[in-house]
Amino acid sequence: MTTTDTTTTDTVRSLMREARIPASDAEIAAYAAAYPGVRAGVEALYAPVEVRYLDPALRFRADAVGPETPWAGPPA
């Protein structure tokens, strides 16, 4: 096991402990193997400066009652 593997395993173990999620050593090892890819994916979401602070989800507006009222996004 390399230093990076140990660090990643320790990170995953700490995250699981902090979240109070019980996990066996086999589960920790599987999560640690996937962690670098997941971490890179999350970091890629925030990499473009233009989208860093945008809301990534559409919001349903219950007050949008007709076709003239936009149901996704801020009120017109």
CSV table of N, CA and C in Angstrom, one decimal:
chain,number,residue,atom,x,y,z
A,1,MET,N,0.8,-1.2,0.0
A,1,MET,CA,0.0,0.0,0.0
A,1,MET,C,0.9,1.2,0.0
A,2,THR,N,0.6,2.2,-0.9
A,2,THR,CA,1.4,3.4,-1.0
A,2,THR,C,0.9,4.4,0.0
A,3,THR,N,1.7,5.5,0.1
A,3,THR,CA,1.3,6.6,1.0
A,3,THR,C,0.0,7.2,0.5
A,4,THR,N,-0.2,7.4,-0.8
A,4,THR,CA,-1.4,7.9,-1.3
A,4,THR,C,-2.6,7.0,-1.0
A,5,ASP,N,-2.4,5.7,-1.1
A,5,ASP,CA,-3.5,4.8,-0.8
A,5,ASP,C,-3.8,4.8,0.7
A,6,THR,N,-2.8,4.9,1.5
A,6,THR,CA,-3.1,5.1,3.0
A,6,THR,C,-3.8,6.3,3.3
A,7,THR,N,-3.4,7.4,2.7
A,7,THR,CA,-4.0,8.7,3.0
A,7,THR,C,-5.5,8.7,2.5
A,8,THR,N,-5.7,8.1,1.3
A,8,THR,CA,-7.1,8.0,0.8
A,8,THR,C,-7.9,7.2,1.7
A,9,THR,N,-7.4,6.0,2.1
A,9,THR,CA,-8.1,5.1,3.0
A,9,THR,C,-8.4,5.8,4.3
A,10,ASP,N,-7.5,6.6,4.9
A,10,ASP,CA,-7.7,7.3,6.1
A,10,ASP,C,-8.7,8.4,5.9
A,11,THR,N,-8.7,9.0,4.8
A,11,THR,CA,-9.7,10.1,4.5
A,11,THR,C,-11.1,9.5,4.4
A,12,VAL,N,-11.3,8.4,3.7
A,12,VAL,CA,-12.6,7.7,3.6
A,12,VAL,C,-13.0,7.2,4.9
A,13,ARG,N,-12.1,6.6,5.7
A,13,ARG,CA,-12.5,6.1,7.0
A,13,ARG,C,-13.0,7.3,7.9
A,14,SER,N,-12.3,8.4,7.8
A,14,SER,CA,-12.7,9.6,8.6
A,14,SER,C,-14.0,10.1,8.2
A,15,LEU,N,-14.3,10.2,6.9
A,15,LEU,CA,-15.6,10.6,6.4
A,15,LEU,C,-16.7,9.7,6.8
A,16,MET,N,-16.5,8.4,6.8
A,16,MET,CA,-17.5,7.5,7.2
A,16,MET,C,-17.8,7.6,8.7
A,17,ARG,N,-16.7,7.8,9.5
A,17,ARG,CA,-16.8,7.9,10.9
A,17,ARG,C,-17.6,9.2,11.2
A,18,GLU,N,-17.2,10.3,10.6
A,18,GLU,CA,-17.9,11.6,10.8
A,18,GLU,C,-19.4,11.5,10.5
A,19,ALA,N,-19.7,10.8,9.4
A,19,ALA,CA,-21.1,10.6,9.0
A,19,ALA,C,-21.8,9.5,9.8
A,20,ARG,N,-21.1,8.9,10.7
A,20,ARG,CA,-21.7,7.8,11.5
A,20,ARG,C,-22.2,6.7,10.7
A,21,ILE,N,-21.5,6.3,9.6
A,21,ILE,CA,-21.9,5.2,8.7
A,21,ILE,C,-21.0,4.1,9.0
A,22,PRO,N,-21.5,3.0,9.5
A,22,PRO,CA,-20.6,1.8,9.8
A,22,PRO,C,-20.2,1.2,8.5
A,23,ALA,N,-18.9,0.8,8.4
A,23,ALA,CA,-18.4,0.2,7.2
A,23,ALA,C,-17.3,-0.8,7.5
A,24,SER,N,-17.3,-1.9,6.9
A,24,SER,CA,-16.3,-2.9,7.1
A,24,SER,C,-15.0,-2.5,6.4
A,25,ASP,N,-13.9,-3.2,6.7
A,25,ASP,CA,-12.6,-2.9,6.0
A,25,ASP,C,-12.8,-3.1,4.5
A,26,ALA,N,-13.5,-4.1,4.1
A,26,ALA,CA,-13.7,-4.3,2.6
A,26,ALA,C,-14.5,-3.1,2.0
A,27,GLU,N,-15.5,-2.6,2.7
A,27,GLU,CA,-16.2,-1.5,2.2
A,27,GLU,C,-15.4,-0.2,2.1
A,28,ILE,N,-14.6,0.0,3.2
A,28,ILE,CA,-13.7,1.1,3.2
A,28,ILE,C,-12.7,1.0,2.0
A,29,ALA,N,-12.2,-0.1,1.7
A,29,ALA,CA,-11.2,-0.3,0.6
A,29,ALA,C,-11.9,0.0,-0.7
A,30,ALA,N,-13.1,-0.5,-0.9
A,30,ALA,CA,-13.8,-0.2,-2.1
A,30,ALA,C,-14.1,1.3,-2.3
A,31,TYR,N,-14.5,1.9,-1.2
A,31,TYR,CA,-14.8,3.4,-1.3
A,31,TYR,C,-13.5,4.1,-1.5
A,32,ALA,N,-12.4,3.7,-0.9
A,32,ALA,CA,-11.1,4.4,-1.1
A,32,ALA,C,-10.6,4.2,-2.6
A,33,ALA,N,-10.9,3.1,-3.2
A,33,ALA,CA,-10.5,2.9,-4.6
A,33,ALA,C,-11.3,3.9,-5.5
A,34,ALA,N,-12.6,4.1,-5.2
A,34,ALA,CA,-13.4,5.0,-6.0
A,34,ALA,C,-13.3,6.5,-5.7
A,35,TYR,N,-12.8,6.8,-4.5
A,35,TYR,CA,-12.7,8.1,-4.0
A,35,TYR,C,-12.0,9.1,-4.9
A,36,PRO,N,-10.8,8.8,-5.4
A,36,PRO,CA,-10.1,9.8,-6.3
A,36,PRO,C,-11.0,10.2,-7.5
A,37,GLY,N,-11.7,9.3,-8.1
A,37,GLY,CA,-12.5,9.6,-9.3
A,37,GLY,C,-13.7,10.5,-8.9
A,38,VAL,N,-14.3,10.1,-7.8
A,38,VAL,CA,-15.5,10.9,-7.3
A,38,VAL,C,-15.0,12.3,-6.9
A,39,ARG,N,-13.9,12.4,-6.2
A,39,ARG,CA,-13.4,13.7,-5.8
A,39,ARG,C,-13.1,14.6,-7.0
A,40,ALA,N,-12.5,14.0,-8.1
A,40,ALA,CA,-12.1,14.7,-9.3
A,40,ALA,C,-13.4,15.2,-10.0
A,41,GLY,N,-14.4,14.4,-10.0
A,41,GLY,CA,-15.7,14.7,-10.6
A,41,GLY,C,-16.4,15.9,-9.9
A,42,VAL,N,-16.3,15.9,-8.5
A,42,VAL,CA,-16.9,17.0,-7.8
A,42,VAL,C,-16.1,18.3,-8.0
A,43,GLU,N,-14.8,18.2,-8.0
A,43,GLU,CA,-14.0,19.4,-8.3
A,43,GLU,C,-14.2,19.9,-9.7
A,44,ALA,N,-14.4,19.0,-10.6
A,44,ALA,CA,-14.7,19.5,-12.0
A,44,ALA,C,-16.0,20.3,-12.1
A,45,LEU,N,-17.0,20.0,-11.2
A,45,LEU,CA,-18.2,20.7,-11.2
A,45,LEU,C,-18.0,22.2,-10.9
A,46,TYR,N,-17.0,22.5,-10.1
A,46,TYR,CA,-16.8,23.8,-9.6
A,46,TYR,C,-15.6,24.5,-10.3
A,47,ALA,N,-15.0,23.8,-11.3
A,47,ALA,CA,-13.8,24.4,-11.9
A,47,ALA,C,-14.1,25.6,-12.8
A,48,PRO,N,-15.1,25.5,-13.7
A,48,PRO,CA,-15.4,26.7,-14.5
A,48,PRO,C,-15.8,27.9,-13.7
A,49,VAL,N,-15.1,29.0,-13.8
A,49,VAL,CA,-15.4,30.2,-13.0
A,49,VAL,C,-16.8,30.7,-13.2
A,50,GLU,N,-17.3,30.6,-14.4
A,50,GLU,CA,-18.6,31.1,-14.8
A,50,GLU,C,-19.8,30.4,-14.0
A,51,VAL,N,-19.6,29.2,-13.6
A,51,VAL,CA,-20.7,28.4,-13.0
A,51,VAL,C,-20.4,28.1,-11.5
A,52,ARG,N,-19.4,28.6,-11.0
A,52,ARG,CA,-19.0,28.3,-9.6
A,52,ARG,C,-20.1,28.6,-8.6
A,53,TYR,N,-20.8,29.7,-8.7
A,53,TYR,CA,-21.8,30.0,-7.7
A,53,TYR,C,-23.3,29.9,-8.3
A,54,LEU,N,-23.4,29.3,-9.4
A,54,LEU,CA,-24.8,29.1,-9.9
A,54,LEU,C,-25.5,28.0,-9.2
A,55,ASP,N,-26.8,28.1,-9.2
A,55,ASP,CA,-27.6,27.0,-8.6
A,55,ASP,C,-27.8,25.9,-9.6
A,56,PRO,N,-27.3,24.7,-9.3
A,56,PRO,CA,-27.3,23.7,-10.4
A,56,PRO,C,-28.6,23.0,-10.6
A,57,ALA,N,-29.7,23.4,-9.9
A,57,ALA,CA,-30.9,22.7,-10.0
A,57,ALA,C,-32.1,23.6,-10.4
A,58,LEU,N,-33.0,23.0,-11.2
A,58,LEU,CA,-34.2,23.8,-11.5
A,58,LEU,C,-35.1,23.8,-10.3
A,59,ARG,N,-35.8,24.8,-10.2
A,59,ARG,CA,-36.8,24.9,-9.1
A,59,ARG,C,-38.2,25.0,-9.6
A,60,PHE,N,-39.1,24.2,-9.1
A,60,PHE,CA,-40.5,24.2,-9.5
A,60,PHE,C,-41.1,25.3,-8.7
A,61,ARG,N,-41.8,26.2,-9.4
A,61,ARG,CA,-42.6,27.3,-8.7
A,61,ARG,C,-44.0,27.0,-8.7
A,62,ALA,N,-44.6,26.7,-7.6
A,62,ALA,CA,-46.0,26.4,-7.5
A,62,ALA,C,-46.9,27.5,-7.9
A,63,ASP,N,-46.4,28.8,-7.9
A,63,ASP,CA,-47.3,29.9,-8.2
A,63,ASP,C,-47.3,30.1,-9.8
A,64,ALA,N,-46.6,29.3,-10.5
A,64,ALA,CA,-46.6,29.4,-12.0
A,64,ALA,C,-47.9,28.7,-12.4
A,65,VAL,N,-48.9,29.4,-12.8
A,65,VAL,CA,-50.2,28.8,-13.1
A,65,VAL,C,-50.6,28.8,-14.6
A,66,GLY,N,-49.9,29.5,-15.4
A,66,GLY,CA,-50.2,29.5,-16.8
A,66,GLY,C,-49.0,29.4,-17.7
A,67,PRO,N,-49.2,29.3,-19.0
A,67,PRO,CA,-48.1,29.2,-19.9
A,67,PRO,C,-47.2,30.5,-20.0
A,68,GLU,N,-47.8,31.6,-19.6
A,68,GLU,CA,-47.1,32.9,-19.6
A,68,GLU,C,-46.2,33.0,-18.4
A,69,THR,N,-46.3,32.2,-17.4
A,69,THR,CA,-45.5,32.3,-16.2
A,69,THR,C,-44.4,31.2,-16.3
A,70,PRO,N,-43.1,31.6,-16.2
A,70,PRO,CA,-42.0,30.6,-16.2
A,70,PRO,C,-42.0,29.8,-15.0
A,71,TRP,N,-42.0,28.5,-15.1
A,71,TRP,CA,-42.1,27.7,-13.9
A,71,TRP,C,-40.7,27.3,-13.4
A,72,ALA,N,-39.6,27.5,-14.2
A,72,ALA,CA,-38.3,27.2,-13.8
A,72,ALA,C,-37.5,28.5,-13.8
A,73,GLY,N,-36.9,28.8,-12.7
A,73,GLY,CA,-36.1,30.0,-12.7
A,73,GLY,C,-36.7,31.1,-11.9
A,74,PRO,N,-36.1,32.2,-11.9
A,74,PRO,CA,-36.6,33.4,-11.1
A,74,PRO,C,-37.9,33.9,-11.7
A,75,PRO,N,-38.8,34.5,-10.9
A,75,PRO,CA,-40.0,35.1,-11.5
A,75,PRO,C,-39.6,36.2,-12.5
A,76,ALA,N,-40.5,36.4,-13.5
A,76,ALA,CA,-40.2,37.3,-14.5
A,76,ALA,C,-40.6,38.7,-14.0
